[in-house]
Amino acid sequence: MKSSSLESIRTGRALVVALVGATVLSLACTGQIGDPQNSLCTDCPPGTGGPGAGGGQGGPGGTSNAGGTQVGGANGGGTSSGGTNSGGAAPLGVAPSTRLPRLSHTQWENTVKDLLRLDAVPGLSTGFPPDPTTQFDTDVEQKGVSNLHWAAYQTAAEEVAQQVAQDPQKLAKILPPGLPGGGIERARAFVQGFGRRAFRRPLTEAEIGGYAALFEKGVELVGGDPLAAGVQLALHAFLQSPAFLYRVEASTKASGDRVWLGGFEVASRLSYALWNSMPSDELLDAAEAGELADAAGVEKWARALLKDGRATAVLTSFHNQLFETAGYGKVTKSSSLFPEFTKDLEPLLKQEARLFFEEVVAKQQGGLREVLTSPVTFVNDKLAPFYGLPAGVGPEFKKVELDPKQRAGVMTQVGFLSKNGGLVQSDPIHRGVTINLKILCEKLTAPNMIPPLPEQKPGQTNRERVAAHTEGCGKGCHDTKINPIGFAFEHFDTVGAWRSTDNGQPVDAKASMKIDGEVKSFDGAPGLMNVLASSAQVHRCYSRNWMEYALGRQPGEVERGWVEQLAESSRSGAAATEILVKLAVSDVFRARPVEGGAP
Amino acid sequence: MNPSNLSRRFFLRGAAGAVLALPLLESLQPRRAARADGPPAHRFAVFVRQGNGVQQATGSEPERFWPSALGPLTVASMKADAGRAVSELADFAPRLLLVRGCKYNFSYSGCGHADGGLQCLTASKPDGVNGNKSLATNESIDWRIARGMKAGGQPLNLYAGQKGAYLPDVISYSDAGKRVAAIDNPLTAYTLVFGKPDASVEAQNKLALQRASVNDLVRSQMQALMSSPALSKSDQQRLQTHFDAVRDLELKLACHLPASRYSDFTKIDPGKISDDDQIDMIVKMQMDIIALSASCGLHHAMTLQIGNGNDQTQYVINGVKQERFHHISHRINSDGDKGDPIPDADKKHHEIDRLFARWFRYLLERLDGYDTPSGKLLDQGVAVWLNDLASGPPHGSTNLPYVCAGGCGGALSTGKFIDAADAPKYQFVTHNQFLNTIGSAVGVKNGQGAPLDDFGSAELPKGRIAGMLA
């Protein structure tokens, strides 16, 4: 299907939509479009929101209801620029964090695969209790071990230990070289060699003794071949040990206001930040040799790790979570107006995003500018029509260059646009709010209730409808922050197809807004993306997000200076991998604050 | 029966046919056994959460939830109130305790569902005006009960339905700001709580001995780690929770549903766990797990959240899939305040209330199917059906609907419908007092060793609801 034919069909559809009435979503307490964590700042008067029926709620005794509705309470409203530097010398401190970051479920899978030298991840974490939802799954503050987590770890450890120990080929892969023929010496040698990889540091003498003794019990408690039995029982315990499940940071030696992490601790931070898995043998050797004791050594190893395929998975995972690609293809569209937007697009849209990030960030070594502005994407025969591309692409994904006057970067791709689109119409509010939250790190606080958009009138563009509506409610936020961004996307309908008219009227995608203290004007999404790609606030936000992902926690106020350094680098065109290298060599990555600062 | 008796093998046979044999080995006793004078093994509280309020008298809408009169409840009186949702529970009338007149105290996070969800079991002040990102500022009552009943005890948190991105898990908090993600897959929950049932006794004994040795080693490592002075208080708590978990698991051996029922669990399609069409099956499986766990004395506190924060499930009533529940609760096809009216939305809301009542009845039947040395399991604890809002429109938070069943071994007064509000002035009672009453009935004490009366935000008045107590 050609772009022009899609467009003409939708122009007609829009008119129909206007006549039958649009289904519009409020943001205060919905849950229908993507993730309406997007909360707006409004100055809507009390009483404009709330469910439609009924009046005040009467008490059981027929008396009046004091404070019976939710509409009262504090007025929502207001914003703060989470990504804005408040001026003055930005501090270069180190914020406190847990000394016991627990492996995420993905990290558990990757670590077990690498530790046991398996061909694939074991896939057992699907039976683990879920962890609380956070922006990035690398969060370390919310993760603990409940009794059900423990049960899951226990069962998984037993299952994988048996699979490996009782399979001679798999067993051979994890036996240290030069293992003695039997007895306690063999047990100690296995524990010492394997244990360093499992704990990501050398074992203490007490630990070696304890695990060796357990190894020796294998014949009695497991049975069968003494070596296999000993390994199986030892693996049970290694995979349930706190030294395995947590990336324990025990360093306490202070120097000034810093506690510099030990080499093995830095190795773990590096490997989990850049690989989402355990350190390699070579990295552990480097730690043991003292190579990670200074920034130069860390930089050398960070660059080495980033050349590995596991780093590509990290680069992709970060951007997938930042742009919430897990929600791509899940937002329902009107089946009568958009019959081609079917459920089977969901995996295709996710694959398109993954291929884009792999290409732009990993293969081409791009940074935020490229993520926001590259006209490249990947399509197959199902996705091509949405971009107005001719048929004949075939079922396999192919790299294509889109018209740079229409499309620029990940947020002009169908996945993002349709996720932030309504049932029948484009959704400037959600598109604007999402970019404010994710790209600008604006903190938009919630109002009490938000009235839904009115129906689109005949001859009225969606932009005109939204502008008229937000003129009366939430103007302060919409005019300055949300609408200008959202309106820039008005050339894209709710499924992300290009349009030049809306409801029979020419699309107006021109807007202006203040960014970095200056008013910037743009026409359409590519213009907006160029403005964003040059913005200090945007690069500051991107850097904050990378720090949150890699450290597993949000950067503290005392760490603003590090954010600024990364942001400057990013703004000057640094690749995402270069941001990671700079982060890895920073104090915030290699040190903890002195004692007393821990939470 | 108390935990000190658990070293003896004993059997329970429930109406559902579950055969329980607990536990097998003397060596598998908890390392730090509960006090000899501690609470009975089968004392429990289970909280079944519905969202979006119930259809009770509001504005022009008639009363379709509560019984027609306060006072004693009998099978006959409840059946006579056939138009009321709670009449679905008539057969349990003598063991019911219906409580009206309670309210939430705080309302300012920016979203009523967020306010209600986080206060529901915490009686906590929200942590700020953060809309759906608001968090509770203290633990929830399930965690308070679990640790109050046994040092290091933890609740069982289960889920049924869509999780949704807006407000997924909303009710359970292990600590201030620590929201707990509940398990939505019954097979996962079953396996983690009871283990797989297909192993032979010999194999289980062999595995148990292996576990005992491994646990000894792991515990020693944890104790060494916990002794580090470098750990913050938060990290100490994190490790303590972990440490307690290691100790607690052995008692699950040989506690299983009949093989035919377990087989149903294994047929669940993980990809369809959250499908609306599956919710009846998932709810009942989770309730089977809850009843079995209570019967085995594995958990003293359990929760089942049905539906996400602003429940968007399309429930099936009389074979017809309805509009989204949240829309029905607004009476219009919208999550906001304007939209096309849903015809008979109040009646549809009532029918959904009845559906929840029937699910609650299913749970009561499961609990009543287990015998304990002290009598029926249902009477040893309390099951609570509650809602994180009071009503559909206007999503109020006063006159919260509380339906309790089971007398907690005689601690609660049952067979009646009471109004907790201060009668002459008609002032609603803050719901922390309801939670205090439930917690104390199960056996939880306050810091001074008296029955729990200070749960929730320190800003709230202390106390219990006298009318609920025996």
mmCIF file with all atom_site columns, C-alpha atoms in Angstrom, chain A residues 25-26 28-32 34-37 48-53 55-57 59-61 63 65-70 72-74 98-100 126-132 140-143 145-148 150-152 154-155 158-159 199 207 210-211 214 217 221-222 233 236-237 240-242 245-246 248 252 445-448 451-452 595 598-599, chain B residues 56-59 61 100 107-113 129 131-133 154 156 163 165-166 168 177-179 181-183 188 192-193 196 206-207 209-211 213-215 217-218 221-222 225 230-235 238-239 241-242 245-246 249 252 299 310 312 324 326 330-332 334-338 390-399 419 426 428:
data_model
loop_
_atom_site.group_PDB
_atom_site.id
_atom_site.type_symbol
_atom_site.label_atom_id
_atom_site.label_alt_id
_atom_site.label_comp_id
_atom_site.label_asym_id
_atom_site.label_entity_id
_atom_site.label_seq_id
_atom_site.pdbx_PDB_ins_code
_atom_site.Cartn_x
_atom_site.Cartn_y
_atom_site.Cartn_z
_atom_site.occupancy
_atom_site.B_iso_or_equiv
_atom_site.pdbx_formal_charge
_atom_site.auth_seq_id
_atom_site.auth_comp_id
_atom_site.auth_asym_id
_atom_site.auth_atom_id
_atom_site.pdbx_PDB_model_num
ATOM 1   C CA . LEU A 1 25  ? -8.424  9.145   27.426 1.00 0.00 ? 25  LEU A CA 1
ATOM 2   C CA . SER A 1 26  ? -7.694  11.113  30.465 1.00 0.00 ? 26  SER A CA 1
ATOM 3   C CA . ALA A 1 28  ? -5.128  10.925  35.761 1.00 0.00 ? 28  ALA A CA 1
ATOM 4   C CA . CYS A 1 29  ? -6.378  7.449   36.496 1.00 0.00 ? 29  CYS A CA 1
ATOM 5   C CA . THR A 1 30  ? -6.373  5.577   33.247 1.00 0.00 ? 30  THR A CA 1
ATOM 6   C CA . GLY A 1 31  ? -4.207  2.768   32.191 1.00 0.00 ? 31  GLY A CA 1
ATOM 7   C CA . GLN A 1 32  ? -5.309  2.322   28.669 1.00 0.00 ? 32  GLN A CA 1
ATOM 8   C CA . GLY A 1 34  ? 0.852   2.758   27.110 1.00 0.00 ? 34  GLY A CA 1
ATOM 9   C CA . ASP A 1 35  ? 1.949   3.745   30.515 1.00 0.00 ? 35  ASP A CA 1
ATOM 10  C CA . PRO A 1 36  ? 0.104   6.810   31.638 1.00 0.00 ? 36  PRO A CA 1
ATOM 11  C CA . GLN A 1 37  ? 2.551   7.396   34.403 1.00 0.00 ? 37  GLN A CA 1
ATOM 12  C CA . THR A 1 48  ? -14.136 18.819  36.786 1.00 0.00 ? 48  THR A CA 1
ATOM 13  C CA . GLY A 1 49  ? -12.980 15.282  37.146 1.00 0.00 ? 49  GLY A CA 1
ATOM 14  C CA . GLY A 1 50  ? -14.386 12.205  38.731 1.00 0.00 ? 50  GLY A CA 1
ATOM 15  C CA . PRO A 1 51  ? -16.748 9.594   37.447 1.00 0.00 ? 51  PRO A CA 1
ATOM 16  C CA . GLY A 1 52  ? -19.850 10.852  35.851 1.00 0.00 ? 52  GLY A CA 1
ATOM 17  C CA . ALA A 1 53  ? -22.758 9.450   37.778 1.00 0.00 ? 53  ALA A CA 1
ATOM 18  C CA . GLY A 1 55  ? -23.527 13.099  43.463 1.00 0.00 ? 55  GLY A CA 1
ATOM 19  C CA . GLY A 1 56  ? -21.877 13.064  46.817 1.00 0.00 ? 56  GLY A CA 1
ATOM 20  C CA . GLN A 1 57  ? -21.809 9.852   48.664 1.00 0.00 ? 57  GLN A CA 1
ATOM 21  C CA . GLY A 1 59  ? -23.093 7.928   54.696 1.00 0.00 ? 59  GLY A CA 1
ATOM 22  C CA . PRO A 1 60  ? -24.794 4.758   55.835 1.00 0.00 ? 60  PRO A CA 1
ATOM 23  C CA . GLY A 1 61  ? -26.834 6.640   58.313 1.00 0.00 ? 61  GLY A CA 1
ATOM 24  C CA . THR A 1 63  ? -25.698 11.821  56.919 1.00 0.00 ? 63  THR A CA 1
ATOM 25  C CA . ASN A 1 65  ? -20.225 12.508  53.641 1.00 0.00 ? 65  ASN A CA 1
ATOM 26  C CA . ALA A 1 66  ? -17.326 14.430  55.002 1.00 0.00 ? 66  ALA A CA 1
ATOM 27  C CA . GLY A 1 67  ? -14.428 14.075  52.694 1.00 0.00 ? 67  GLY A CA 1
ATOM 28  C CA . GLY A 1 68  ? -16.083 11.250  50.911 1.00 0.00 ? 68  GLY A CA 1
ATOM 29  C CA . THR A 1 69  ? -14.714 11.796  47.478 1.00 0.00 ? 69  THR A CA 1
ATOM 30  C CA . GLN A 1 70  ? -11.255 11.724  46.118 1.00 0.00 ? 70  GLN A CA 1
ATOM 31  C CA . GLY A 1 72  ? -10.485 16.972  47.363 1.00 0.00 ? 72  GLY A CA 1
ATOM 32  C CA . GLY A 1 73  ? -7.048  16.977  48.737 1.00 0.00 ? 73  GLY A CA 1
ATOM 33  C CA . ALA A 1 74  ? -4.022  18.729  47.451 1.00 0.00 ? 74  ALA A CA 1
ATOM 34  C CA . THR A 1 98  ? 23.377  -0.726  48.908 1.00 0.00 ? 98  THR A CA 1
ATOM 35  C CA . ARG A 1 99  ? 26.405  -2.915  49.450 1.00 0.00 ? 99  ARG A CA 1
ATOM 36  C CA . LEU A 1 100 ? 24.260  -5.878  48.464 1.00 0.00 ? 100 LEU A CA 1
ATOM 37  C CA . THR A 1 126 ? 10.379  -17.700 34.574 1.00 0.00 ? 126 THR A CA 1
ATOM 38  C CA . GLY A 1 127 ? 9.492   -19.555 37.751 1.00 0.00 ? 127 GLY A CA 1
ATOM 39  C CA . PHE A 1 128 ? 10.897  -16.853 40.035 1.00 0.00 ? 128 PHE A CA 1
ATOM 40  C CA . PRO A 1 129 ? 8.644   -14.422 41.893 1.00 0.00 ? 129 PRO A CA 1
ATOM 41  C CA . PRO A 1 130 ? 8.450   -11.166 39.989 1.00 0.00 ? 130 PRO A CA 1
ATOM 42  C CA . ASP A 1 131 ? 10.400  -8.148  41.171 1.00 0.00 ? 131 ASP A CA 1
ATOM 43  C CA . PRO A 1 132 ? 8.705   -4.764  41.606 1.00 0.00 ? 132 PRO A CA 1
ATOM 44  C CA . VAL A 1 140 ? 19.263  -2.664  42.966 1.00 0.00 ? 140 VAL A CA 1
ATOM 45  C CA . GLU A 1 141 ? 17.314  -0.811  45.631 1.00 0.00 ? 141 GLU A CA 1
ATOM 46  C CA . GLN A 1 142 ? 13.989  -2.659  45.326 1.00 0.00 ? 142 GLN A CA 1
ATOM 47  C CA . LYS A 1 143 ? 15.331  -6.195  45.006 1.00 0.00 ? 143 LYS A CA 1
ATOM 48  C CA . VAL A 1 145 ? 15.193  -12.230 48.734 1.00 0.00 ? 145 VAL A CA 1
ATOM 49  C CA . SER A 1 146 ? 11.803  -13.173 50.148 1.00 0.00 ? 146 SER A CA 1
ATOM 50  C CA . ASN A 1 147 ? 11.033  -16.701 51.223 1.00 0.00 ? 147 ASN A CA 1
ATOM 51  C CA . LEU A 1 148 ? 9.579   -17.437 47.807 1.00 0.00 ? 148 LEU A CA 1
ATOM 52  C CA . TRP A 1 150 ? 14.684  -18.288 48.206 1.00 0.00 ? 150 TRP A CA 1
ATOM 53  C CA . ALA A 1 151 ? 12.529  -21.259 47.274 1.00 0.00 ? 151 ALA A CA 1
ATOM 54  C CA . ALA A 1 152 ? 12.933  -20.349 43.628 1.00 0.00 ? 152 ALA A CA 1
ATOM 55  C CA . GLN A 1 154 ? 16.906  -23.247 45.758 1.00 0.00 ? 154 GLN A CA 1
ATOM 56  C CA . THR A 1 155 ? 14.875  -25.195 43.234 1.00 0.00 ? 155 THR A CA 1
ATOM 57  C CA . GLU A 1 158 ? 19.208  -27.960 42.412 1.00 0.00 ? 158 GLU A CA 1
ATOM 58  C CA . GLU A 1 159 ? 17.904  -28.392 38.897 1.00 0.00 ? 159 GLU A CA 1
ATOM 59  C CA . PHE A 1 199 ? 31.749  -15.486 43.979 1.00 0.00 ? 199 PHE A CA 1
ATOM 60  C CA . GLU A 1 207 ? 34.971  -20.719 52.677 1.00 0.00 ? 207 GLU A CA 1
ATOM 61  C CA . GLY A 1 210 ? 33.327  -25.276 54.206 1.00 0.00 ? 210 GLY A CA 1
ATOM 62  C CA . TYR A 1 211 ? 32.622  -25.945 50.564 1.00 0.00 ? 211 TYR A CA 1
ATOM 63  C CA . LEU A 1 214 ? 30.260  -30.173 51.617 1.00 0.00 ? 214 LEU A CA 1
ATOM 64  C CA . LYS A 1 217 ? 29.476  -35.191 51.593 1.00 0.00 ? 217 LYS A CA 1
ATOM 65  C CA . LEU A 1 221 ? 23.916  -37.294 50.177 1.00 0.00 ? 221 LEU A CA 1
ATOM 66  C CA . VAL A 1 222 ? 23.740  -37.452 46.385 1.00 0.00 ? 222 VAL A CA 1
ATOM 67  C CA . LEU A 1 233 ? 26.214  -30.647 46.054 1.00 0.00 ? 233 LEU A CA 1
ATOM 68  C CA . HIS A 1 236 ? 23.695  -26.347 45.108 1.00 0.00 ? 236 HIS A CA 1
ATOM 69  C CA . ALA A 1 237 ? 25.389  -24.251 47.696 1.00 0.00 ? 237 ALA A CA 1
ATOM 70  C CA . GLN A 1 240 ? 22.354  -20.207 46.798 1.00 0.00 ? 240 GLN A CA 1
ATOM 71  C CA . SER A 1 241 ? 25.184  -18.362 48.465 1.00 0.00 ? 241 SER A CA 1
ATOM 72  C CA . PRO A 1 242 ? 24.773  -14.681 49.258 1.00 0.00 ? 242 PRO A CA 1
ATOM 73  C CA . LEU A 1 245 ? 23.170  -13.836 44.585 1.00 0.00 ? 245 LEU A CA 1
ATOM 74  C CA . TYR A 1 246 ? 24.496  -10.452 45.672 1.00 0.00 ? 246 TYR A CA 1
ATOM 75  C CA . VAL A 1 248 ? 28.728  -7.870  47.666 1.00 0.00 ? 248 VAL A CA 1
ATOM 76  C CA . THR A 1 252 ? 35.828  -0.181  53.841 1.00 0.00 ? 252 THR A CA 1
ATOM 77  C CA . THR A 1 445 ? 3.242   16.078  38.782 1.00 0.00 ? 445 THR A CA 1
ATOM 78  C CA . ALA A 1 446 ? -0.256  14.718  38.847 1.00 0.00 ? 446 ALA A CA 1
ATOM 79  C CA . PRO A 1 447 ? -3.399  16.762  38.878 1.00 0.00 ? 447 PRO A CA 1
ATOM 80  C CA . ASN A 1 448 ? -6.447  15.618  40.748 1.00 0.00 ? 448 ASN A CA 1
ATOM 81  C CA . PRO A 1 451 ? -11.443 15.867  31.949 1.00 0.00 ? 451 PRO A CA 1
ATOM 82  C CA . PRO A 1 452 ? -11.284 13.912  28.716 1.00 0.00 ? 452 PRO A CA 1
ATOM 83  C CA . GLU A 1 595 ? 30.858  5.192   56.121 1.00 0.00 ? 595 GLU A CA 1
ATOM 84  C CA . ALA A 1 598 ? 24.978  4.559   53.637 1.00 0.00 ? 598 ALA A CA 1
ATOM 85  C CA . PRO A 1 599 ? 21.187  4.406   53.642 1.00 0.00 ? 599 PRO A CA 1
ATOM 86  C CA . GLN B 2 56  ? -23.723 0.514   47.358 1.00 0.00 ? 56  GLN B CA 1
ATOM 87  C CA . ALA B 2 57  ? -26.202 3.328   47.957 1.00 0.00 ? 57  ALA B CA 1
ATOM 88  C CA . THR B 2 58  ? -24.706 6.407   46.351 1.00 0.00 ? 58  THR B CA 1
ATOM 89  C CA . GLY B 2 59  ? -26.497 9.433   45.018 1.00 0.00 ? 59  GLY B CA 1
ATOM 90  C CA . GLU B 2 61  ? -28.317 4.565   43.059 1.00 0.00 ? 61  GLU B CA 1
ATOM 91  C CA . ARG B 2 100 ? -19.418 -0.653  57.493 1.00 0.00 ? 100 ARG B CA 1
ATOM 92  C CA . SER B 2 107 ? -6.469  11.477  49.821 1.00 0.00 ? 107 SER B CA 1
ATOM 93  C CA . TYR B 2 108 ? -3.911  13.440  47.936 1.00 0.00 ? 108 TYR B CA 1
ATOM 94  C CA . SER B 2 109 ? -1.644  11.350  45.753 1.00 0.00 ? 109 SER B CA 1
ATOM 95  C CA . GLY B 2 110 ? -3.529  12.618  42.719 1.00 0.00 ? 110 GLY B CA 1
ATOM 96  C CA . CYS B 2 111 ? -5.319  9.387   41.899 1.00 0.00 ? 111 CYS B CA 1
ATOM 97  C CA . GLY B 2 112 ? -8.028  7.764   43.977 1.00 0.00 ? 112 GLY B CA 1
ATOM 98  C CA . HIS B 2 113 ? -6.989  4.315   42.862 1.00 0.00 ? 113 HIS B CA 1
ATOM 99  C CA . VAL B 2 129 ? 1.636   13.832  45.247 1.00 0.00 ? 129 VAL B CA 1
ATOM 100 C CA . GLY B 2 131 ? -0.139  9.984   41.143 1.00 0.00 ? 131 GLY B CA 1
ATOM 101 C CA . ASN B 2 132 ? 0.222   6.357   40.240 1.00 0.00 ? 132 ASN B CA 1
ATOM 102 C CA . LYS B 2 133 ? 3.864   6.425   41.362 1.00 0.00 ? 133 LYS B CA 1
ATOM 103 C CA . GLN B 2 154 ? 6.505   -13.412 55.481 1.00 0.00 ? 154 GLN B CA 1
ATOM 104 C CA . LEU B 2 156 ? 2.049   -15.071 50.626 1.00 0.00 ? 156 LEU B CA 1
ATOM 105 C CA . LYS B 2 163 ? -1.192  -6.493  35.778 1.00 0.00 ? 163 LYS B CA 1
ATOM 106 C CA . ALA B 2 165 ? 1.318   -0.746  33.276 1.00 0.00 ? 165 ALA B CA 1
ATOM 107 C CA . TYR B 2 166 ? -0.541  1.972   35.136 1.00 0.00 ? 166 TYR B CA 1
ATOM 108 C CA . PRO B 2 168 ? -0.083  -3.217  38.766 1.00 0.00 ? 168 PRO B CA 1
ATOM 109 C CA . GLY B 2 177 ? 8.322   2.364   49.841 1.00 0.00 ? 177 GLY B CA 1
ATOM 110 C CA . LYS B 2 178 ? 8.869   -1.345  49.220 1.00 0.00 ? 178 LYS B CA 1
ATOM 111 C CA . ARG B 2 179 ? 5.962   -2.506  47.116 1.00 0.00 ? 179 ARG B CA 1
ATOM 112 C CA . ALA B 2 181 ? 5.101   -7.839  43.360 1.00 0.00 ? 181 ALA B CA 1
ATOM 113 C CA . ALA B 2 182 ? 2.568   -10.648 43.797 1.00 0.00 ? 182 ALA B CA 1
ATOM 114 C CA . ILE B 2 183 ? 2.742   -13.904 41.866 1.00 0.00 ? 183 ILE B CA 1
ATOM 115 C CA . THR B 2 188 ? 4.757   -20.808 39.960 1.00 0.00 ? 188 THR B CA 1
ATOM 116 C CA . LEU B 2 192 ? 7.434   -22.283 45.275 1.00 0.00 ? 192 LEU B CA 1
ATOM 117 C CA . VAL B 2 193 ? 5.167   -22.833 48.256 1.00 0.00 ? 193 VAL B CA 1
ATOM 118 C CA . LYS B 2 196 ? 6.570   -30.380 43.012 1.00 0.00 ? 196 LYS B CA 1
ATOM 119 C CA . LYS B 2 206 ? 17.199  -37.456 50.172 1.00 0.00 ? 206 LYS B CA 1
ATOM 120 C CA . LEU B 2 207 ? 16.729  -33.945 48.873 1.00 0.00 ? 207 LEU B CA 1
ATOM 121 C CA . LEU B 2 209 ? 19.089  -33.987 53.735 1.00 0.00 ? 209 LEU B CA 1
ATOM 122 C CA . GLN B 2 210 ? 21.009  -32.315 50.952 1.00 0.00 ? 210 GLN B CA 1
ATOM 123 C CA . ARG B 2 211 ? 19.166  -29.097 51.647 1.00 0.00 ? 211 ARG B CA 1
ATOM 124 C CA . SER B 2 213 ? 23.620  -29.487 54.660 1.00 0.00 ? 213 SER B CA 1
ATOM 125 C CA . VAL B 2 214 ? 23.539  -26.767 52.042 1.00 0.00 ? 214 VAL B CA 1
ATOM 126 C CA . ASN B 2 215 ? 21.433  -24.523 54.252 1.00 0.00 ? 215 ASN B CA 1
ATOM 127 C CA . LEU B 2 217 ? 26.658  -23.687 54.954 1.00 0.00 ? 217 LEU B CA 1
ATOM 128 C CA . VAL B 2 218 ? 24.642  -20.860 53.450 1.00 0.00 ? 218 VAL B CA 1
ATOM 129 C CA . GLN B 2 221 ? 27.936  -17.426 55.223 1.00 0.00 ? 221 GLN B CA 1
ATOM 130 C CA . MET B 2 222 ? 25.000  -15.143 55.808 1.00 0.00 ? 222 MET B CA 1
ATOM 131 C CA . LEU B 2 225 ? 28.096  -11.277 56.182 1.00 0.00 ? 225 LEU B CA 1
ATOM 132 C CA . ALA B 2 230 ? 29.952  -1.763  57.256 1.00 0.00 ? 230 ALA B CA 1
ATOM 133 C CA . LEU B 2 231 ? 26.404  -2.747  56.389 1.00 0.00 ? 231 LEU B CA 1
ATOM 134 C CA . SER B 2 232 ? 23.748  -0.081  56.605 1.00 0.00 ? 232 SER B CA 1
ATOM 135 C CA . LYS B 2 233 ? 20.561  -0.695  58.532 1.00 0.00 ? 233 LYS B CA 1
ATOM 136 C CA . SER B 2 234 ? 18.752  -1.193  55.256 1.00 0.00 ? 234 SER B CA 1
ATOM 137 C CA . ASP B 2 235 ? 21.238  -3.814  54.120 1.00 0.00 ? 235 ASP B CA 1
ATOM 138 C CA . ARG B 2 238 ? 17.681  -7.074  53.580 1.00 0.00 ? 238 ARG B CA 1
ATOM 139 C CA . LEU B 2 239 ? 19.960  -9.856  54.765 1.00 0.00 ? 239 LEU B CA 1
ATOM 140 C CA . THR B 2 241 ? 14.810  -11.179 55.479 1.00 0.00 ? 241 THR B CA 1
ATOM 141 C CA . HIS B 2 242 ? 16.934  -13.431 53.328 1.00 0.00 ? 242 HIS B CA 1
ATOM 142 C CA . ALA B 2 245 ? 13.713  -17.240 54.327 1.00 0.00 ? 245 ALA B CA 1
ATOM 143 C CA . VAL B 2 246 ? 16.405  -19.897 54.397 1.00 0.00 ? 246 VAL B CA 1
ATOM 144 C CA . LEU B 2 249 ? 11.175  -23.544 53.866 1.00 0.00 ? 249 LEU B CA 1
ATOM 145 C CA . LYS B 2 252 ? 6.363   -27.499 52.892 1.00 0.00 ? 252 LYS B CA 1
ATOM 146 C CA . HIS B 2 299 ? 1.519   -18.803 56.046 1.00 0.00 ? 299 HIS B CA 1
ATOM 147 C CA . ASN B 2 310 ? -8.134  0.489   38.447 1.00 0.00 ? 310 ASN B CA 1
ATOM 148 C CA . GLN B 2 312 ? -9.724  -2.967  33.703 1.00 0.00 ? 312 GLN B CA 1
ATOM 149 C CA . ARG B 2 324 ? -14.112 -2.777  31.279 1.00 0.00 ? 324 ARG B CA 1
ATOM 150 C CA . HIS B 2 326 ? -13.269 0.567   35.492 1.00 0.00 ? 326 HIS B CA 1
ATOM 151 C CA . HIS B 2 330 ? -17.631 5.184   36.222 1.00 0.00 ? 330 HIS B CA 1
ATOM 152 C CA . ARG B 2 331 ? -20.975 4.292   34.617 1.00 0.00 ? 331 ARG B CA 1
ATOM 153 C CA . ILE B 2 332 ? -19.635 5.596   31.301 1.00 0.00 ? 332 ILE B CA 1
ATOM 154 C CA . SER B 2 334 ? -14.409 6.317   29.821 1.00 0.00 ? 334 SER B CA 1
ATOM 155 C CA . ASP B 2 335 ? -11.680 6.374   32.402 1.00 0.00 ? 335 ASP B CA 1
ATOM 156 C CA . GLY B 2 336 ? -12.525 10.037  32.924 1.00 0.00 ? 336 GLY B CA 1
ATOM 157 C CA . ASP B 2 337 ? -15.741 11.820  33.781 1.00 0.00 ? 337 ASP B CA 1
ATOM 158 C CA . LYS B 2 338 ? -17.316 12.176  30.349 1.00 0.00 ? 338 LYS B CA 1
ATOM 159 C CA . ALA B 2 390 ? -15.861 2.328   48.699 1.00 0.00 ? 390 ALA B CA 1
ATOM 160 C CA . SER B 2 391 ? -18.119 2.848   45.742 1.00 0.00 ? 391 SER B CA 1
ATOM 161 C CA . GLY B 2 392 ? -18.315 3.202   41.986 1.00 0.00 ? 392 GLY B CA 1
ATOM 162 C CA . PRO B 2 393 ? -19.210 6.836   41.497 1.00 0.00 ? 393 PRO B CA 1
ATOM 163 C CA . PRO B 2 394 ? -17.641 8.866   42.945 1.00 0.00 ? 394 PRO B CA 1
ATOM 164 C CA . HIS B 2 395 ? -14.884 6.433   43.863 1.00 0.00 ? 395 HIS B CA 1
ATOM 165 C CA . GLY B 2 396 ? -15.330 7.475   47.454 1.00 0.00 ? 396 GLY B CA 1
ATOM 166 C CA . SER B 2 397 ? -13.230 6.266   50.318 1.00 0.00 ? 397 SER B CA 1
ATOM 167 C CA . THR B 2 398 ? -15.834 6.362   53.065 1.00 0.00 ? 398 THR B CA 1
ATOM 168 C CA . ASN B 2 399 ? -18.015 3.459   54.068 1.00 0.00 ? 399 ASN B CA 1
ATOM 169 C CA . ASP B 2 419 ? -21.606 -0.153  61.816 1.00 0.00 ? 419 ASP B CA 1
ATOM 170 C CA . TYR B 2 426 ? -21.888 9.641   62.514 1.00 0.00 ? 426 TYR B CA 1
ATOM 171 C CA . PHE B 2 428 ? -16.449 7.337   60.061 1.00 0.00 ? 428 PHE B CA 1
#
